Amino acid sequence: MTQTTEAAAPVQAPPGRRHRVHRAWFVAAVTFVTIIGAAAFRSLPGLLIDPLHQDFGWSRGTIGAAVSINLALYGLTAPFAAALMDRFGIRKVVAVALTVIALGSGLTVWMTAAWQLLLCWGLLVGLGSGSMALAFAATVTNRWFTERRGLVSGILTAASASGQLIFLPLLSWMVESYDWRPAAVTVALAALAVVPFVWLLLRDHPADVGLKPYGAQEFVPKPAPVTGAARRTLKVLGSAVRTGPFWLLAGTFAICGASTNGLIQTHFVPAAHDHGMPVTAAASLLAVIGVFDVVGTIASGWFTDRFEPRRLLAVYYALRGISLLFLPMLLGPSVHPPMIFFIIFYGLDWVATVPPTLALCREQYGEDSAIVFGWVLASHQVGAALIAFLGGVARDVFGTYDMVWYASGTLCAAAALMALVIRRTPTAPALAVS
């Protein structure tokens, strides 16, 4: 450790500047804004189901399949993106990802066949969004922070909800007043607008600017680029799948994705519209979920720094399951007080599961936790993809979403039990070896 100590000496802050805000908080702020800008594309799929069905005659199952591919790739790309960030740096990976998102969303305005929707919105936007997944937030948190990791992960997770809050009312107004195409172009422009901020302001590691991570006692040299990103990602997965906690974390997070992105974000607007609620009103309710998601996720990060994450997860999933079981009784043509209570209650719990799940990944898998979390996130999106597709099929077959609400509520109860049996002893400080 003598070399580390020597490296730390030249970068000590001058005496008069010791109380300046640490650069890590500025990096976290840029990451927050980046995720907000990228969140525009996450707001659109639920608004497209009815317009695309009316314009092209495509079934809801077909449209749901495109959303399903998008969600699945969002998750499956994440662990490889985390490894690519170790190889090429955060800035390059995120800038390219945002450009791919803009390309995929922009091309949809010229599509005339369902396969083009699968290609543009499913493949291109899915691949781009996967590189902007929560593994991005995990990588920034792990590199720049030693203390307050739970709080920071909560704040960065809440950024996606903040983006939803900003873009949902705007996009729903565009779809309702004009067409779905201006909304798709808006998504493309929002993704492109964030690229300069990423390139100019984001930094890959504290050592790039001669700083220690926030809360660290010693200077941490920037690690050399890790070659063989795909090989390392698969090697970490191969080690993780031999441990019980990985399957429990992946299983609970798959249910998390099924009951949020796959179900509510994709199908809430058309389900509410089925009961006579205007699209703009239903989209506004989703935006309100985003407001309370910010509060709930940041609070969850604060709780994660202080309480047992397994118990937090069990409480979150149990409460979410209960709320979903009541939803079919609450849907109607107007917004009434019980529905508002559901929106607030559900919003507080939307992605509150992320900070404790990240904490458990760090506890169990050490240095490889960002990649492991990427694979856990992949399971989240596979769960979301299944429900996005099956929800559309259920609506086509039964003419209602009720069965999907009840099934998801039951799954959340199972996730609560799974969270409680995750063992407390870490498996290893790191899984992969170079």
Coordinates of C-alpha atoms in Angstrom, one line a residue:
M1 CA 0.0 0.0 0.0
T2 CA 3.0 2.3 0.1
Q3 CA 2.6 3.2 -3.6
T4 CA -1.0 4.2 -3.0
T5 CA 0.0 6.4 -0.1
E6 CA 2.6 8.1 -2.2
A7 CA 0.1 8.7 -5.0
A8 CA -2.3 10.3 -2.7
A9 CA 0.1 13.0 -1.5
P10 CA 0.2 15.2 -4.6
V11 CA -3.6 15.5 -4.8
Q12 CA -4.4 16.7 -1.3
A13 CA -6.7 19.7 -1.4
P14 CA -5.1 23.1 -0.3
P15 CA -5.9 24.0 3.3
G16 CA -8.2 26.8 2.2
R17 CA -10.3 24.7 -0.1
R18 CA -11.0 21.6 2.0
H19 CA -14.6 22.4 2.4
R20 CA -15.4 22.6 -1.3
V21 CA -18.1 20.4 -2.7
H22 CA -16.5 17.1 -3.8
R23 CA -16.4 16.6 -7.6
A24 CA -18.2 13.3 -7.1
W25 CA -21.4 15.2 -6.5
F26 CA -21.1 17.1 -9.8
V27 CA -20.5 13.8 -11.6
A28 CA -23.6 12.4 -9.9
A29 CA -25.5 15.5 -11.0
V30 CA -24.4 15.1 -14.7
T31 CA -25.4 11.4 -14.4
F32 CA -28.8 12.4 -13.0
V33 CA -29.4 14.8 -15.9
T34 CA -28.2 12.3 -18.4
I35 CA -30.6 9.6 -17.2
I36 CA -33.5 12.2 -17.1
G37 CA -32.8 13.0 -20.8
A38 CA -32.6 9.4 -21.7
A39 CA -35.9 8.7 -19.8
A40 CA -37.9 10.2 -22.6
F41 CA -37.9 6.9 -24.5
R42 CA -39.1 5.1 -21.4
S43 CA -42.2 7.3 -21.3
L44 CA -43.4 6.5 -24.9
P45 CA -44.3 2.8 -25.3
G46 CA -47.5 2.9 -23.2
L47 CA -48.7 5.8 -25.2
L48 CA -48.1 4.1 -28.6
I49 CA -50.2 1.0 -28.2
D50 CA -53.6 2.5 -29.1
P51 CA -52.3 4.9 -31.8
L52 CA -50.3 2.2 -33.6
H53 CA -53.2 -0.2 -33.3
Q54 CA -55.5 2.4 -34.9
D55 CA -53.0 3.6 -37.6
F56 CA -51.7 0.2 -38.8
G57 CA -54.2 -2.3 -37.5
W58 CA -51.5 -4.2 -35.6
S59 CA -52.7 -6.3 -32.7
R60 CA -51.7 -5.2 -29.2
G61 CA -49.8 -8.5 -28.9
T62 CA -47.6 -7.5 -31.9
I63 CA -47.0 -4.0 -30.5
G64 CA -46.4 -5.5 -27.1
A65 CA -43.8 -7.8 -28.7
A66 CA -41.8 -4.8 -29.8
V67 CA -41.9 -3.4 -26.3
S68 CA -41.0 -6.8 -25.0
I69 CA -37.8 -6.9 -27.2
N70 CA -37.0 -3.4 -26.1
L71 CA -37.3 -4.3 -22.4
A72 CA -35.4 -7.6 -22.8
L73 CA -32.5 -6.0 -24.6
Y74 CA -32.5 -3.2 -22.1
G75 CA -31.7 -5.8 -19.4
L76 CA -29.5 -8.2 -21.4
T77 CA -27.2 -5.4 -22.7
A78 CA -26.7 -3.9 -19.2
P79 CA -24.0 -6.3 -17.9
F80 CA -22.0 -6.0 -21.1
A81 CA -22.3 -2.2 -21.0
A82 CA -20.9 -2.3 -17.4
A83 CA -17.9 -4.2 -18.7
L84 CA -17.5 -2.0 -21.7
M85 CA -17.4 1.0 -19.4
D86 CA -14.4 -0.6 -17.6
R87 CA -12.8 -1.1 -21.0
F88 CA -13.6 2.2 -22.9
G89 CA -14.8 4.5 -20.2
I90 CA -18.2 5.8 -19.2
R91 CA -18.3 8.8 -21.5
K92 CA -17.8 6.9 -24.8
V93 CA -20.3 4.1 -24.0
V94 CA -23.0 6.5 -22.8
A95 CA -22.6 8.9 -25.7
V96 CA -22.8 6.1 -28.3
A97 CA -25.8 4.6 -26.5
L98 CA -27.7 7.9 -26.6
T99 CA -27.0 8.3 -30.3
V100 CA -28.3 4.8 -31.0
I101 CA -31.5 5.6 -29.1
A102 CA -32.0 8.8 -31.1
L103 CA -31.5 6.8 -34.4
G104 CA -34.0 4.1 -33.4
S105 CA -36.6 6.5 -32.2
G106 CA -36.2 8.8 -35.2
L107 CA -36.5 6.1 -37.8
T108 CA -39.9 4.9 -36.5
V109 CA -41.6 7.9 -38.2
W110 CA -41.0 6.3 -41.6
M111 CA -42.1 2.7 -40.7
T112 CA -44.9 1.0 -42.6
A113 CA -44.6 -2.6 -41.4
A114 CA -44.6 -4.3 -38.0
W115 CA -41.1 -5.7 -38.5
Q116 CA -39.8 -2.2 -38.7
L117 CA -41.3 -1.4 -35.3
L118 CA -39.5 -4.5 -33.9
L119 CA -36.2 -3.3 -35.5
C120 CA -36.3 0.3 -34.5
W121 CA -38.1 0.4 -31.2
G122 CA -37.3 -3.2 -30.2
L123 CA -33.7 -3.7 -31.3
L124 CA -32.0 -0.2 -31.7
V125 CA -33.7 1.6 -28.8
G126 CA -33.4 -1.6 -26.7
L127 CA -29.6 -1.9 -27.3
G128 CA -29.1 1.8 -26.6
S129 CA -31.2 1.9 -23.5
G130 CA -29.5 -1.1 -22.1
S131 CA -26.2 0.8 -22.0
M132 CA -28.1 3.6 -20.2
A133 CA -29.5 1.1 -17.7
L134 CA -29.1 1.1 -13.9
A135 CA -25.7 -0.5 -14.4
F136 CA -24.6 3.0 -15.5
A137 CA -25.7 4.4 -12.2
A138 CA -24.1 1.5 -10.3
T139 CA -20.7 2.1 -12.1
V140 CA -20.7 5.8 -11.3
T141 CA -21.7 5.1 -7.7
N142 CA -19.0 2.4 -7.2
R143 CA -16.2 4.5 -8.7
W144 CA -17.0 7.9 -7.3
F145 CA -18.4 7.2 -3.8
T146 CA -17.2 5.2 -0.8
E147 CA -19.7 6.8 1.6
R148 CA -23.4 7.6 0.9
R149 CA -23.7 4.9 -1.8
G150 CA -27.2 4.0 -0.8
L151 CA -28.3 7.6 -1.0
V152 CA -26.6 8.3 -4.3
S153 CA -28.0 5.1 -5.9
G154 CA -31.4 6.2 -4.8
I155 CA -31.0 9.6 -6.3
L156 CA -29.7 8.2 -9.6
T157 CA -32.5 5.6 -9.8
A158 CA -35.0 8.4 -9.2
A159 CA -33.7 10.2 -12.2
S160 CA -35.6 7.9 -14.5
A161 CA -38.8 8.7 -12.7
S162 CA -38.0 12.4 -13.0
G163 CA -37.6 12.1 -16.7
Q164 CA -40.9 10.3 -16.8
L165 CA -42.5 13.2 -14.9
I166 CA -41.1 15.7 -17.4
F167 CA -41.9 13.9 -20.6
L168 CA -45.1 11.9 -20.0
P169 CA -47.5 14.9 -20.0
L170 CA -45.7 16.5 -23.0
L171 CA -45.7 13.2 -25.0
S172 CA -49.3 12.3 -24.2
W173 CA -50.4 15.8 -25.2
M174 CA -48.5 15.4 -28.5
V175 CA -50.1 12.0 -29.2
E176 CA -53.6 13.2 -28.3
S177 CA -53.4 16.5 -30.1
Y178 CA -51.3 15.7 -33.1
D179 CA -49.9 12.3 -33.7
W180 CA -47.5 9.7 -32.3
R181 CA -44.8 10.7 -34.8
P182 CA -43.9 14.2 -33.2
A183 CA -43.6 12.3 -29.9
A184 CA -41.1 9.9 -31.4
V185 CA -39.1 12.8 -32.9
T186 CA -39.1 14.5 -29.4
V187 CA -37.6 11.4 -27.9
A188 CA -34.9 11.3 -30.5
L189 CA -34.0 15.0 -30.0
A190 CA -34.0 14.6 -26.2
A191 CA -31.5 11.7 -26.4
L192 CA -29.2 13.7 -28.8
A193 CA -29.4 16.8 -26.6
V194 CA -27.8 15.0 -23.7
V195 CA -24.8 13.8 -25.7
P196 CA -22.7 17.1 -25.3
F197 CA -23.3 17.2 -21.5
V198 CA -22.0 13.6 -21.2
W199 CA -19.0 14.3 -23.4
L200 CA -17.9 17.6 -21.8
L201 CA -18.8 17.2 -18.2
L202 CA -18.8 13.5 -17.3
R203 CA -15.5 11.9 -16.0
D204 CA -14.8 8.2 -15.9
H205 CA -12.9 8.0 -12.6
P206 CA -11.9 10.3 -9.6
A207 CA -8.2 9.7 -10.5
D208 CA -8.9 11.5 -13.8
V209 CA -9.1 14.8 -11.9
G210 CA -6.7 13.8 -9.1
L211 CA -9.2 13.1 -6.4
K212 CA -10.1 10.4 -4.0
P213 CA -13.6 8.9 -4.2
Y214 CA -16.0 10.7 -1.9
G215 CA -15.5 9.4 1.7
A216 CA -12.4 7.4 0.8
Q217 CA -9.4 7.6 3.2
E218 CA -6.8 7.0 0.4
F219 CA -6.3 7.9 -3.2
V220 CA -7.5 5.2 -5.6
P221 CA -5.5 4.9 -8.8
K222 CA -7.5 4.5 -12.0
P223 CA -7.4 0.9 -13.0
A224 CA -6.1 -0.1 -16.3
P225 CA -8.7 -0.7 -19.1
V226 CA -10.0 -4.2 -18.7
T227 CA -9.8 -6.1 -22.0
G228 CA -12.1 -8.9 -23.0
A229 CA -15.3 -7.2 -21.8
A230 CA -17.6 -9.9 -23.1
R231 CA -15.5 -12.7 -21.8
R232 CA -15.3 -11.0 -18.4
T233 CA -19.0 -10.4 -18.3
L234 CA -19.8 -14.0 -19.1
K235 CA -17.1 -15.2 -16.6
V236 CA -18.7 -13.2 -13.8
L237 CA -22.1 -14.6 -14.7
G238 CA -20.7 -18.1 -14.7
S239 CA -19.4 -17.6 -11.1
A240 CA -22.5 -15.8 -9.9
V241 CA -25.0 -18.5 -11.1
R242 CA -23.3 -21.0 -8.8
T243 CA -24.3 -19.0 -5.8
G244 CA -27.8 -19.0 -4.2
P245 CA -28.1 -15.2 -3.5
F246 CA -27.8 -14.5 -7.3
W247 CA -30.9 -16.6 -8.1
L248 CA -32.8 -15.0 -5.3
L249 CA -31.8 -11.5 -6.3
A250 CA -32.5 -12.2 -10.0
G251 CA -35.9 -13.8 -9.2
T252 CA -37.1 -10.9 -7.0
F253 CA -35.9 -8.3 -9.5
A254 CA -37.6 -10.2 -12.4
I255 CA -40.8 -9.8 -10.4
C256 CA -40.0 -6.2 -9.8
G257 CA -39.7 -5.6 -13.6
A258 CA -42.8 -7.5 -14.3
S259 CA -44.8 -5.4 -11.9
T260 CA -43.4 -2.0 -12.9
N261 CA -42.0 -1.5 -16.4
G262 CA -43.7 -4.5 -18.0
L263 CA -47.1 -4.0 -16.4
I264 CA -47.8 -0.4 -15.2
Q265 CA -45.6 1.6 -17.5
T266 CA -46.6 -0.4 -20.6
H267 CA -50.3 -1.2 -19.9
F268 CA -51.7 1.3 -17.3
V269 CA -52.6 3.9 -19.9
P270 CA -54.5 1.6 -22.3
A271 CA -56.1 -0.2 -19.3
A272 CA -57.3 3.0 -17.9
H273 CA -58.5 4.1 -21.3
D274 CA -60.5 0.8 -21.5
H275 CA -62.5 2.1 -18.5
G276 CA -63.2 5.4 -20.2
M277 CA -60.4 7.5 -18.8
P278 CA -58.9 10.0 -21.3
V279 CA -55.3 9.2 -22.4
T280 CA -53.9 12.5 -21.1
A281 CA -55.5 11.9 -17.6
A282 CA -54.0 8.3 -17.5
A283 CA -50.6 9.6 -18.6
S284 CA -50.8 12.3 -16.0
L285 CA -51.4 9.7 -13.3
L286 CA -48.2 7.9 -14.5
A287 CA -46.4 11.2 -14.2
V288 CA -47.6 11.6 -10.6
I289 CA -46.2 8.1 -10.0
G290 CA -42.9 9.5 -11.2
V291 CA -43.1 12.4 -8.6
F292 CA -43.6 10.0 -5.7
D293 CA -41.1 7.6 -7.1
V294 CA -38.4 10.3 -6.7
V295 CA -39.3 10.7 -3.1
G296 CA -39.6 6.9 -2.4
T297 CA -36.4 6.0 -4.1
I298 CA -34.3 8.6 -2.5
A299 CA -35.8 7.7 0.9
S300 CA -35.1 4.0 0.1
G301 CA -31.4 4.9 -0.5
W302 CA -31.4 6.7 2.9
F303 CA -33.0 3.6 4.6
T304 CA -30.5 1.3 2.8
D305 CA -27.6 3.1 4.5
R306 CA -29.2 2.4 7.9
F307 CA -31.4 -0.7 7.8
E308 CA -31.1 -4.3 6.7
P309 CA -31.7 -4.4 2.9
R310 CA -33.3 -7.9 2.9
R311 CA -36.1 -6.7 5.2
L312 CA -36.6 -3.5 3.2
L313 CA -37.0 -5.6 0.0
A314 CA -39.6 -7.8 1.7
V315 CA -41.6 -4.8 2.9
Y316 CA -41.5 -3.1 -0.6
Y317 CA -42.6 -6.2 -2.5
A318 CA -45.4 -7.1 0.0
L319 CA -46.8 -3.5 -0.2
R320 CA -46.6 -3.5 -4.0
G321 CA -48.4 -6.8 -4.2
I322 CA -51.3 -5.6 -2.0
S323 CA -51.7 -2.4 -4.0
L324 CA -51.9 -4.3 -7.4
L325 CA -54.6 -6.6 -6.0
F326 CA -56.8 -3.6 -5.4
L327 CA -56.2 -1.9 -8.8
P328 CA -58.9 -3.5 -10.8
M329 CA -61.5 -2.2 -8.4
L330 CA -60.1 1.4 -8.8
L331 CA -60.0 1.9 -12.5
G332 CA -62.8 4.0 -13.9
P333 CA -63.6 6.9 -16.3
S334 CA -62.6 9.6 -13.8
V335 CA -59.8 10.2 -11.2
H336 CA -61.3 9.7 -7.8
P337 CA -59.6 9.8 -4.3
P338 CA -59.0 6.0 -4.0
M339 CA -57.2 6.0 -7.3
I340 CA -55.1 9.0 -6.2
F341 CA -54.2 7.0 -3.0
F342 CA -53.1 4.1 -5.2
I343 CA -50.9 6.3 -7.4
I344 CA -49.2 7.8 -4.4
F345 CA -48.8 4.5 -2.6
Y346 CA -47.5 2.7 -5.7
G347 CA -45.3 5.6 -6.7
L348 CA -43.4 5.5 -3.4
D349 CA -42.7 1.8 -4.0
W350 CA -42.0 2.0 -7.8
V351 CA -38.3 1.4 -7.9
A352 CA -37.5 1.7 -4.2
T353 CA -36.2 -1.9 -4.6
V354 CA -33.1 -0.7 -6.4
P355 CA -31.0 0.7 -3.6
P356 CA -31.3 -2.4 -1.4
T357 CA -30.7 -4.7 -4.3
L358 CA -27.6 -2.8 -5.3
A359 CA -26.4 -3.0 -1.7
L360 CA -26.9 -6.7 -1.6
C361 CA -25.0 -7.1 -4.8
R362 CA -22.1 -5.1 -3.4
E363 CA -22.2 -7.1 -0.2
Q364 CA -22.2 -10.5 -1.9
Y365 CA -20.0 -9.8 -5.0
G366 CA -17.6 -7.0 -4.2
E367 CA -15.6 -5.6 -7.1
D368 CA -17.7 -7.4 -9.7
S369 CA -21.0 -6.1 -8.2
A370 CA -21.7 -3.7 -11.0
I371 CA -21.5 -6.5 -13.6
V372 CA -23.5 -8.9 -11.3
F373 CA -26.1 -6.1 -10.9
G374 CA -26.2 -5.8 -14.6
W375 CA -27.2 -9.5 -14.9
V376 CA -29.7 -9.1 -12.1
L377 CA -31.1 -6.1 -14.0
A378 CA -31.3 -8.3 -17.1
S379 CA -33.6 -10.6 -15.1
H380 CA -35.6 -7.5 -14.2
Q381 CA -36.1 -6.6 -17.9
V382 CA -36.8 -10.2 -18.9
G383 CA -39.7 -10.2 -16.4
A384 CA -40.8 -6.8 -17.7
A385 CA -40.6 -8.1 -21.3
L386 CA -42.8 -11.2 -20.5
I387 CA -45.5 -9.1 -18.9
A388 CA -45.4 -6.5 -21.6
F389 CA -46.1 -9.2 -24.2
L390 CA -48.4 -11.4 -22.1
G391 CA -50.3 -8.4 -20.9
G392 CA -51.1 -7.4 -24.5
V393 CA -52.0 -11.0 -25.4
A394 CA -54.3 -11.2 -22.3
R395 CA -56.1 -8.0 -23.4
D396 CA -56.6 -9.3 -26.9
V397 CA -57.9 -12.7 -25.6
F398 CA -60.0 -11.7 -22.6
G399 CA -60.8 -8.1 -23.3
T400 CA -59.5 -7.0 -19.9
Y401 CA -56.3 -6.7 -17.9
D402 CA -57.7 -7.9 -14.6
M403 CA -56.1 -11.3 -14.7
V404 CA -52.7 -9.7 -15.2
W405 CA -53.1 -7.4 -12.2
Y406 CA -54.0 -10.3 -9.9
A407 CA -51.2 -12.5 -11.2
S408 CA -48.6 -9.7 -10.6
G409 CA -49.9 -9.0 -7.1
T410 CA -49.4 -12.7 -6.3
L411 CA -45.9 -12.7 -7.7
C412 CA -44.9 -9.7 -5.5
A413 CA -45.9 -11.8 -2.5
A414 CA -43.5 -14.5 -3.6
A415 CA -40.8 -11.9 -4.1
A416 CA -41.2 -10.7 -0.5
L417 CA -40.6 -14.2 0.8
M418 CA -37.6 -14.7 -1.5
A419 CA -36.0 -11.5 -0.2
L420 CA -36.1 -12.7 3.4
V421 CA -34.1 -15.9 2.6
I422 CA -31.1 -14.2 1.0
R423 CA -28.2 -15.2 3.1
R424 CA -26.2 -12.6 5.0
T425 CA -22.7 -14.0 4.5
P426 CA -20.9 -12.5 1.4
T427 CA -19.8 -15.2 -1.1
A428 CA -16.6 -13.5 -2.2
P429 CA -15.0 -10.1 -2.6
A430 CA -14.8 -10.6 -6.3
L431 CA -15.9 -13.3 -8.8
A432 CA -13.8 -12.7 -11.8
V433 CA -10.1 -12.8 -12.2
S434 CA -8.2 -11.2 -15.0

